[in-house]
PDB file of C-alpha atoms and ligand atoms in Angstrom:
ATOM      1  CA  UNK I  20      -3.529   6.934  22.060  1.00  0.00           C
ATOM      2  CA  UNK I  21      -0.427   5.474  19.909  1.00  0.00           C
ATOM      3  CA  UNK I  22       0.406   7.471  17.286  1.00  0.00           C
ATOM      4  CA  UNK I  23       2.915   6.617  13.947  1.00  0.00           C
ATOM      5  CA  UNK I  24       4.194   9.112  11.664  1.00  0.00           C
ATOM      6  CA  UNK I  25       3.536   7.721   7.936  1.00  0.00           C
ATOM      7  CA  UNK I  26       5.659   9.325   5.190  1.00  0.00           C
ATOM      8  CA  UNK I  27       4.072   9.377   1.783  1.00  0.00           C
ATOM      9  CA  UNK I  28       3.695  11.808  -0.899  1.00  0.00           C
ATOM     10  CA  UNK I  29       0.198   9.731  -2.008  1.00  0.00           C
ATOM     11  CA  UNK I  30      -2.695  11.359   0.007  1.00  0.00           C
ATOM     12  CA  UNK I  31      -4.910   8.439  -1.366  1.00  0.00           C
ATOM     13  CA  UNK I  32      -2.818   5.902   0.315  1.00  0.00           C
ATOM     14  CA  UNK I  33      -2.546   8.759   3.802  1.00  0.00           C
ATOM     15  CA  UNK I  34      -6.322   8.717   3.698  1.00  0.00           C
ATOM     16  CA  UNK I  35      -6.842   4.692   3.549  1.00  0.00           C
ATOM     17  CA  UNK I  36      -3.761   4.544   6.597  1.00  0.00           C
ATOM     18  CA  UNK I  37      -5.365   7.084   8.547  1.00  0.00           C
ATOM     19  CA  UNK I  38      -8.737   4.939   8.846  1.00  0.00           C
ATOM     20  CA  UNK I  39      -6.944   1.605   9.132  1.00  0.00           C
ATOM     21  CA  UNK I  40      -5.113   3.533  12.276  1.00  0.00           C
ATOM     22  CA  UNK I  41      -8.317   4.614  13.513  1.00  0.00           C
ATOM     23  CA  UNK I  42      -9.790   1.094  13.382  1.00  0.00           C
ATOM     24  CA  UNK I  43      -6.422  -0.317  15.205  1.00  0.00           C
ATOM     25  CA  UNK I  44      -6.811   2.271  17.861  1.00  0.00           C
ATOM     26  CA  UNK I  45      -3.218   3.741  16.707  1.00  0.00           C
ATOM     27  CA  UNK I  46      -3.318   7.806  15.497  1.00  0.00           C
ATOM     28  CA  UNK I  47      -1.599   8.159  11.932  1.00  0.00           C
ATOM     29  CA  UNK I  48       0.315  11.488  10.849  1.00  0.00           C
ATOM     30  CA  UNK I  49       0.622  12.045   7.664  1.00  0.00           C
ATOM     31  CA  UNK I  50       3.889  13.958   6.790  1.00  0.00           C
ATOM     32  CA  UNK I  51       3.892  14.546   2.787  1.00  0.00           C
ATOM     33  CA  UNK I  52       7.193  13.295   1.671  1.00  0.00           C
ATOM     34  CA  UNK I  53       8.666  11.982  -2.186  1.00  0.00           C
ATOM     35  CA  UNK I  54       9.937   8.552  -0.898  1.00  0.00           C
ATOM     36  CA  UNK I  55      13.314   7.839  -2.388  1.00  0.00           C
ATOM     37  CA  UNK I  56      12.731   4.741  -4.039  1.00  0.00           C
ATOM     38  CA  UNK I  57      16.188   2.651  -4.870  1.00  0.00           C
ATOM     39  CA  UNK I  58      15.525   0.228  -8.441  1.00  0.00           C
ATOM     40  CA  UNK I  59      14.016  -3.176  -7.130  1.00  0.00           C
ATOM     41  CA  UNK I  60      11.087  -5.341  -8.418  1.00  0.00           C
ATOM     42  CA  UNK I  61      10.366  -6.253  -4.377  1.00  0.00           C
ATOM     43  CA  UNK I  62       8.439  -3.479  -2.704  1.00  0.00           C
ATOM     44  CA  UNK I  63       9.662  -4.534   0.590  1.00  0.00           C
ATOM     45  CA  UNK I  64      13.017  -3.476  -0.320  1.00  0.00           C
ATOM     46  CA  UNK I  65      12.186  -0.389  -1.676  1.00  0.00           C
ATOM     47  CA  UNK I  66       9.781   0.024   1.414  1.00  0.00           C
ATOM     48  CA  UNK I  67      12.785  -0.839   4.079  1.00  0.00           C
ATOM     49  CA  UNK I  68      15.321   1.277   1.833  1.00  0.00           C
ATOM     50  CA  UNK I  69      12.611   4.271   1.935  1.00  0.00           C
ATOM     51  CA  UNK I  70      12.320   4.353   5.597  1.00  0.00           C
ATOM     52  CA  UNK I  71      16.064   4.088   6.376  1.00  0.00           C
ATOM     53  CA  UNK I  72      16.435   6.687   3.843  1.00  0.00           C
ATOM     54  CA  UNK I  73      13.634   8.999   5.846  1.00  0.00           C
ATOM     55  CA  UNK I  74      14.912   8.214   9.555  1.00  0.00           C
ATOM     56  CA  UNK I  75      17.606   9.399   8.694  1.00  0.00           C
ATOM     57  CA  UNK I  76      16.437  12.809   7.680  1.00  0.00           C
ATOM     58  CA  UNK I  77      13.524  12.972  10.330  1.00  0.00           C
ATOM     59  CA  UNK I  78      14.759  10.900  13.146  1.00  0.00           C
ATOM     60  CA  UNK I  79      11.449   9.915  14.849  1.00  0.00           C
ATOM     61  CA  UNK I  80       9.719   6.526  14.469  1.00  0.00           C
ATOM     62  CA  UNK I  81       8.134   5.977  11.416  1.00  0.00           C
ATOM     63  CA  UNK I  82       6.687   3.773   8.478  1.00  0.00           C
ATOM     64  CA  UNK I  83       6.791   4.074   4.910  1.00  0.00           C
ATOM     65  CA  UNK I  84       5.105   2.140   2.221  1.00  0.00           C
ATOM     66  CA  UNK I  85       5.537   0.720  -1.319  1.00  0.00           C
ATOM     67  CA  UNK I  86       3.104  -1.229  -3.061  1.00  0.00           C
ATOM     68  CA  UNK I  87       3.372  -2.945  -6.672  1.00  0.00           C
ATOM     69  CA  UNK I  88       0.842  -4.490  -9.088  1.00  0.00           C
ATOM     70  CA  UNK I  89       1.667  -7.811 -10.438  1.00  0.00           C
ATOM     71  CA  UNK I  90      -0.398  -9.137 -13.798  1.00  0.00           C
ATOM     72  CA  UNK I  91       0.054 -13.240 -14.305  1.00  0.00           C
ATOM     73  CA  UNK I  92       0.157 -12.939 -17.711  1.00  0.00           C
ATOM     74  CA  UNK I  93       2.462 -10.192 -18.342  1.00  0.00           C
ATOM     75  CA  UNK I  94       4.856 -12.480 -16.160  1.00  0.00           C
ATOM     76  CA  UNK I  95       4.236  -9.974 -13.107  1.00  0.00           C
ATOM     77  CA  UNK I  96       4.610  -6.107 -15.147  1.00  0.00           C
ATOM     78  CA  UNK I  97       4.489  -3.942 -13.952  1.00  0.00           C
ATOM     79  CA  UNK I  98       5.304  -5.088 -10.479  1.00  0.00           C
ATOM     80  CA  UNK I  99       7.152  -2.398  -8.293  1.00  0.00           C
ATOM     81  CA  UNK I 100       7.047  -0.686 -11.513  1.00  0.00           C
ATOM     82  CA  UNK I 101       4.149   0.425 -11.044  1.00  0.00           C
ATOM     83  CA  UNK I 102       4.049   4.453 -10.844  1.00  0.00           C
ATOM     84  CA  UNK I 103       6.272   5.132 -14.233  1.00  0.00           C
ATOM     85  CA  UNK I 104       3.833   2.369 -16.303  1.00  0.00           C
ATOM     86  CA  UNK I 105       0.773   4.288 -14.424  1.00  0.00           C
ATOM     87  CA  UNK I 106       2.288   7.745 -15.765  1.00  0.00           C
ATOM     88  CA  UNK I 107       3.144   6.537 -18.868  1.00  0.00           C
ATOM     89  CA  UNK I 108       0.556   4.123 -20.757  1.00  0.00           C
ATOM     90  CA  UNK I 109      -1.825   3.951 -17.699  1.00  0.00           C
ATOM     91  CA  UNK I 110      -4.881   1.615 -17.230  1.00  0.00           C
ATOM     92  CA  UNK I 111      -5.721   1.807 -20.874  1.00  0.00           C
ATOM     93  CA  UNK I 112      -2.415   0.453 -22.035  1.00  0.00           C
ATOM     94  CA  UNK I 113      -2.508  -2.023 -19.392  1.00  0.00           C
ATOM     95  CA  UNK I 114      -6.099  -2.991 -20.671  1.00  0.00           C
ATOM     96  CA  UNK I 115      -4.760  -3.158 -24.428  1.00  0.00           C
ATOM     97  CA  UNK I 116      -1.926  -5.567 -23.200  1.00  0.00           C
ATOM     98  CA  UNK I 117      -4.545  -7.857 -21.809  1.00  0.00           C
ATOM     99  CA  UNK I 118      -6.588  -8.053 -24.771  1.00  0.00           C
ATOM    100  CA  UNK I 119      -6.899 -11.806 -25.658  1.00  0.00           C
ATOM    101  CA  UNK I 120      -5.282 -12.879 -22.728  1.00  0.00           C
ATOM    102  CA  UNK I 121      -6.038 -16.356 -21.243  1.00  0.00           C
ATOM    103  CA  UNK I 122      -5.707 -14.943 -17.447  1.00  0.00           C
ATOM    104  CA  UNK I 123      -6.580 -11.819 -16.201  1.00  0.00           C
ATOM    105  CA  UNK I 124      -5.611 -12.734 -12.886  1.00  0.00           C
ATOM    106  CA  UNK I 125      -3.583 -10.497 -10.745  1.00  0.00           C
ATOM    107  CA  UNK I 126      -2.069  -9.397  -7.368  1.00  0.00           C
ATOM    108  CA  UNK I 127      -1.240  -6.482  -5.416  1.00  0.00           C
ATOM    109  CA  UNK I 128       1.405  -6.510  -2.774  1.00  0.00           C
ATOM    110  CA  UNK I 129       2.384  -3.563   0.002  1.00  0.00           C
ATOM    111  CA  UNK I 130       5.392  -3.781   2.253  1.00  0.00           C
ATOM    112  CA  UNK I 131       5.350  -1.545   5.000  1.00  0.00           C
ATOM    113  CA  UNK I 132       8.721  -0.570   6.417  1.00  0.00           C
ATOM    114  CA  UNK I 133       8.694   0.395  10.277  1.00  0.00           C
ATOM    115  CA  UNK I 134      12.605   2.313  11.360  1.00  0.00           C
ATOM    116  CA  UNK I 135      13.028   4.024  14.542  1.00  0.00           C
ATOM    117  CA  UNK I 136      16.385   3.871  15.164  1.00  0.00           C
ATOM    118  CA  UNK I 137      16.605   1.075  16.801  1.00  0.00           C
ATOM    119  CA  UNK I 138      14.519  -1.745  15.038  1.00  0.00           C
ATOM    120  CA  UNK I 139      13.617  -2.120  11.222  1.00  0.00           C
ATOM    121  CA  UNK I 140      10.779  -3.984  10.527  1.00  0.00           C
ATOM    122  CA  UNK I 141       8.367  -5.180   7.632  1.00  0.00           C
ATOM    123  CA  UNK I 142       4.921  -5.679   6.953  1.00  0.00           C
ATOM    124  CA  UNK I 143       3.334  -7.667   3.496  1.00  0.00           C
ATOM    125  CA  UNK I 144       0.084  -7.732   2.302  1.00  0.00           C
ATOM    126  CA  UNK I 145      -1.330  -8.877  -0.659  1.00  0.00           C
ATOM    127  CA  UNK I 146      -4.811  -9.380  -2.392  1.00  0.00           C
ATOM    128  CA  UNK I 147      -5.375 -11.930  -5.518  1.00  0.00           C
ATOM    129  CA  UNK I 148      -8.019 -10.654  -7.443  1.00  0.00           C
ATOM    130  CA  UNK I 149      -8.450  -9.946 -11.293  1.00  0.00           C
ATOM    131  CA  UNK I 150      -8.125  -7.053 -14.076  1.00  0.00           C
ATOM    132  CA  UNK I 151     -11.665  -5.992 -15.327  1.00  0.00           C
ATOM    133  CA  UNK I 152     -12.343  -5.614 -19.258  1.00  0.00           C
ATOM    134  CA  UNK I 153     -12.905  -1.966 -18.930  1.00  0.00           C
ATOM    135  CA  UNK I 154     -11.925   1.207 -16.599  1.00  0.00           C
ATOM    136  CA  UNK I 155     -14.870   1.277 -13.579  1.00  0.00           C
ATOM    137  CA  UNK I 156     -14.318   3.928 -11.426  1.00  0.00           C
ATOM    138  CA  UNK I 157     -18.278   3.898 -10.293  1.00  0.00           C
ATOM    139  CA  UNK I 158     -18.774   7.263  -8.178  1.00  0.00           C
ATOM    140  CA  UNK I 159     -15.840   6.738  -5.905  1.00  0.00           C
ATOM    141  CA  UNK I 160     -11.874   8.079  -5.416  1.00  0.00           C
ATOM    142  CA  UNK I 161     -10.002   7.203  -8.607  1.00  0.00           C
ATOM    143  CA  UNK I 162      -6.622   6.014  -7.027  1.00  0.00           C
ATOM    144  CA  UNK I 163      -4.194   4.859  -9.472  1.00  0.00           C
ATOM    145  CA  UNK I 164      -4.933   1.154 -10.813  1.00  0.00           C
ATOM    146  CA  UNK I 165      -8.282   0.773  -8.971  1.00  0.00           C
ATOM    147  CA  UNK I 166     -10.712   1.118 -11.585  1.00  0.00           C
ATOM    148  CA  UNK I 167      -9.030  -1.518 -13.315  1.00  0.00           C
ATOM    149  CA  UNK I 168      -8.801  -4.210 -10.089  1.00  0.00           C
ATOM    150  CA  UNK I 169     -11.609  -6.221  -8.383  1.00  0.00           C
ATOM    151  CA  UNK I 170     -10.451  -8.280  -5.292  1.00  0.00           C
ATOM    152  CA  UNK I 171     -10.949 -11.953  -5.284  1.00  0.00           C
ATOM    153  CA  UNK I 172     -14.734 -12.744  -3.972  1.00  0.00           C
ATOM    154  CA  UNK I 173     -16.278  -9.286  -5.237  1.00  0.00           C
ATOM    155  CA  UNK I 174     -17.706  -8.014  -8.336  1.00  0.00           C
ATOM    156  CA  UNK I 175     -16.974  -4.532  -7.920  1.00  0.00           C
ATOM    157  CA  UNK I 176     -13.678  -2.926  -8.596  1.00  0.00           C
ATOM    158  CA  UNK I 177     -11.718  -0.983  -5.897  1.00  0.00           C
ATOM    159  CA  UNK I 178     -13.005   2.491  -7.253  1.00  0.00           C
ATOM    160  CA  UNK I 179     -16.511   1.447  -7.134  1.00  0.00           C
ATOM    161  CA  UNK I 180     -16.168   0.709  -3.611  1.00  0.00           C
ATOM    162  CA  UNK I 181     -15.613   2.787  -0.516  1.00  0.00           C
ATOM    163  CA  UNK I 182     -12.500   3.267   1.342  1.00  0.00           C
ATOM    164  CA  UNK I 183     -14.319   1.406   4.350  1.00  0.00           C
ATOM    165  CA  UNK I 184     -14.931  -1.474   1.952  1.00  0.00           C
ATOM    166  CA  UNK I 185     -11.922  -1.742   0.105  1.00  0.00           C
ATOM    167  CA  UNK I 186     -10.369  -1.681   3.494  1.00  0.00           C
ATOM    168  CA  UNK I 187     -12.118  -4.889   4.428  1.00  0.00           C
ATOM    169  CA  UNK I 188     -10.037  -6.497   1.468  1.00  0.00           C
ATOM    170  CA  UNK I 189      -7.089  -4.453   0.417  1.00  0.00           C
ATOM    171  CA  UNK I 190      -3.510  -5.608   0.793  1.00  0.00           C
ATOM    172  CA  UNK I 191      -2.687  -2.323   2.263  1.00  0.00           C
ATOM    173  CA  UNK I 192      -5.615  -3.125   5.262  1.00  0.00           C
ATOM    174  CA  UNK I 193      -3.931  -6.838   5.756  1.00  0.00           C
ATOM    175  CA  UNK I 194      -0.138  -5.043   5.872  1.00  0.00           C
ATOM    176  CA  UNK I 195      -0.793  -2.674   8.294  1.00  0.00           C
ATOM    177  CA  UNK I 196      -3.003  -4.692  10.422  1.00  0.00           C
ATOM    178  CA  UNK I 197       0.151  -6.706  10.478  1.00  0.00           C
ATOM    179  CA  UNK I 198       1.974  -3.557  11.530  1.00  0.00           C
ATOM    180  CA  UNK I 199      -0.412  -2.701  14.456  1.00  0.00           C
ATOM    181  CA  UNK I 200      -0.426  -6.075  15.843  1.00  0.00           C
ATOM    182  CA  UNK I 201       3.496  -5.380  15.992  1.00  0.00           C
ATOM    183  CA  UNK I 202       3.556  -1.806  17.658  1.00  0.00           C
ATOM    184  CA  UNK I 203       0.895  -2.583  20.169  1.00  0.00           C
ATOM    185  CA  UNK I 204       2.554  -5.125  21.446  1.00  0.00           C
ATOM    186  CA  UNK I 205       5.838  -3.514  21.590  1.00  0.00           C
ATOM    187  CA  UNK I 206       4.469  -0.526  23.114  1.00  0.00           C
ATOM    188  CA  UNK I 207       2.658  -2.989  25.761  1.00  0.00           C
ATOM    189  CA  UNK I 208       5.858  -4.606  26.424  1.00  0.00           C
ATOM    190  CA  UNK I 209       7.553  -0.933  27.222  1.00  0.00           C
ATOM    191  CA  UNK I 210       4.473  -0.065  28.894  1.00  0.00           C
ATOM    192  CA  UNK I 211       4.843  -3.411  31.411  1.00  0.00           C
ATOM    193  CA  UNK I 212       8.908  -2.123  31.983  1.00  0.00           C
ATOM    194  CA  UNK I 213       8.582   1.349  33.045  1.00  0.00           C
ATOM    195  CA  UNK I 214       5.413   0.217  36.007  1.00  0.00           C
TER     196      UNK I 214
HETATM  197  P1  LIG L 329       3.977   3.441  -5.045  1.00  0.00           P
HETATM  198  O1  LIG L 329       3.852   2.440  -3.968  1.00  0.00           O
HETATM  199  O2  LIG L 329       3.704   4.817  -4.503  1.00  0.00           O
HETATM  200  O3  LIG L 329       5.277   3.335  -5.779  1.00  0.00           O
HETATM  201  O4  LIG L 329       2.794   3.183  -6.055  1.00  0.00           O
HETATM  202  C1  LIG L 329       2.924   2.423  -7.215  1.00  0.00           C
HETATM  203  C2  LIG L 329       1.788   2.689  -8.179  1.00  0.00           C
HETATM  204  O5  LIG L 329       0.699   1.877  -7.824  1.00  0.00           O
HETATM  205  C3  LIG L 329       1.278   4.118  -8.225  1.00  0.00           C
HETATM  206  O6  LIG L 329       0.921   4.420  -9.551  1.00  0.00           O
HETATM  207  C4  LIG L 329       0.044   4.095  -7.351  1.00  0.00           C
HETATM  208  O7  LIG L 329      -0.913   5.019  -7.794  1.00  0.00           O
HETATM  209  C5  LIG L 329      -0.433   2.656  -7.554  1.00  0.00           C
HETATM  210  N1  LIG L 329      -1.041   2.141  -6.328  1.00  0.00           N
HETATM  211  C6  LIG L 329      -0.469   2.025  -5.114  1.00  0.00           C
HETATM  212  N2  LIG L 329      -1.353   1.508  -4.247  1.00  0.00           N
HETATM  213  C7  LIG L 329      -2.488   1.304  -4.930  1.00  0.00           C
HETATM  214  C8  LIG L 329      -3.769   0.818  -4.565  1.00  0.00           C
HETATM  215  O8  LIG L 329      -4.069   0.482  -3.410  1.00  0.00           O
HETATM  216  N3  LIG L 329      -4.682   0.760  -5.550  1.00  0.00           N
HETATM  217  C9  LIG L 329      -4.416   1.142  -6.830  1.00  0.00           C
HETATM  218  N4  LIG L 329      -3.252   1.616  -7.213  1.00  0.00           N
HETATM  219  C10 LIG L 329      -2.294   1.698  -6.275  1.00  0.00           C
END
């Protein structure tokens, strides 16, 4: 079975990789790590930056991932901002910044960055969807801004769904599927050189 090493210090994002990896055939293993993030508002560059950053310390093949949040009418905050407005006014300030807004629409984007050495690659997804009136985190995982997101389509928010189902819609699903589609084949291709 293929296996990739994915650095993160987010177990939330470890446990949604590791079942995307299972679906794609491909073994994920988690290595807790702080990703150094550089000051960007593109999460692919902080995502390619972060994994050029980590190969160099672990020197294996790898992938790291940044993800950012971006609200039309707050003219895309907090973006790859993100984790210091989450730690700081959270999904209630974001709510109270909404209120009276004409759009609540809103997208999430995740760039995965793949480094081994040799070839640097990335990986976007992103799902349109909107901000709900109120925090709904329904029985589910609590993961940072998904009681306050429901994907384009669906009623429920990302908390009120399961990590199966918010896999058939998340950005993070669509950027590593892109990512799999990518290894496979380059591990095909060695595979067809060494017989
Ligand atoms: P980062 O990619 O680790 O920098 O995450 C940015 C912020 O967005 C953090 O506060 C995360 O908790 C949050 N975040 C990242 N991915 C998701 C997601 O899939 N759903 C909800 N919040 C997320």
């Amino acid at each position: 079975m293929l296996a990739i090493n994915f650095l993160s210090g987010n177990a939330n994002k470890a446990e949604e990789i590791r079942m995307l990896g299972k679906r794609e055939g491909i073994e994920v293993r988690w290595i807790e790590y702080e990703k150094l993030e550089i000051q960007s508002d593109d999460p692919a560059a902080i995502a390619k930056n972060s994994a050029l950053t980590a190969f160099e310390k672990y020197r294996m093949p790898l992938i790291v991932e940044d993800t950012g949040l971006f609200i039309e009418a707050l003219k895309g905050f907090p973006g790859a901002y993100a984790s210091y407005v989450y730690s700081t006014i959270g999904l209630a300030g974001i709510l109270k910044m909404l209120e009276g807004a004409e759009s609540r629409r809103a997208y999430f984007k995740t760039s995965f960055c793949y480094a081994d050495g040799s070839v640097v690659k990335s990986f976007d997804g992103k799902v349109n969807g909107t901000i709900a009136t109120e925090i709904r985190r329904g029985l589910g995982r609590s993961f940072g801004y998904d009681p306050i997101f429901i994907p384009e389509g669906q009623t429920k928010t990302f908390s009120e769904m399961s990590v199966e189902e918010k896999n058939r819609y998340s950005h993070r699903a669509m950027a590593f599927e892109s990512f799999a589609s990518f290894f496979k084949a380059m591990h095909g291709a060695q595979d067809r050189q060494s017989t």
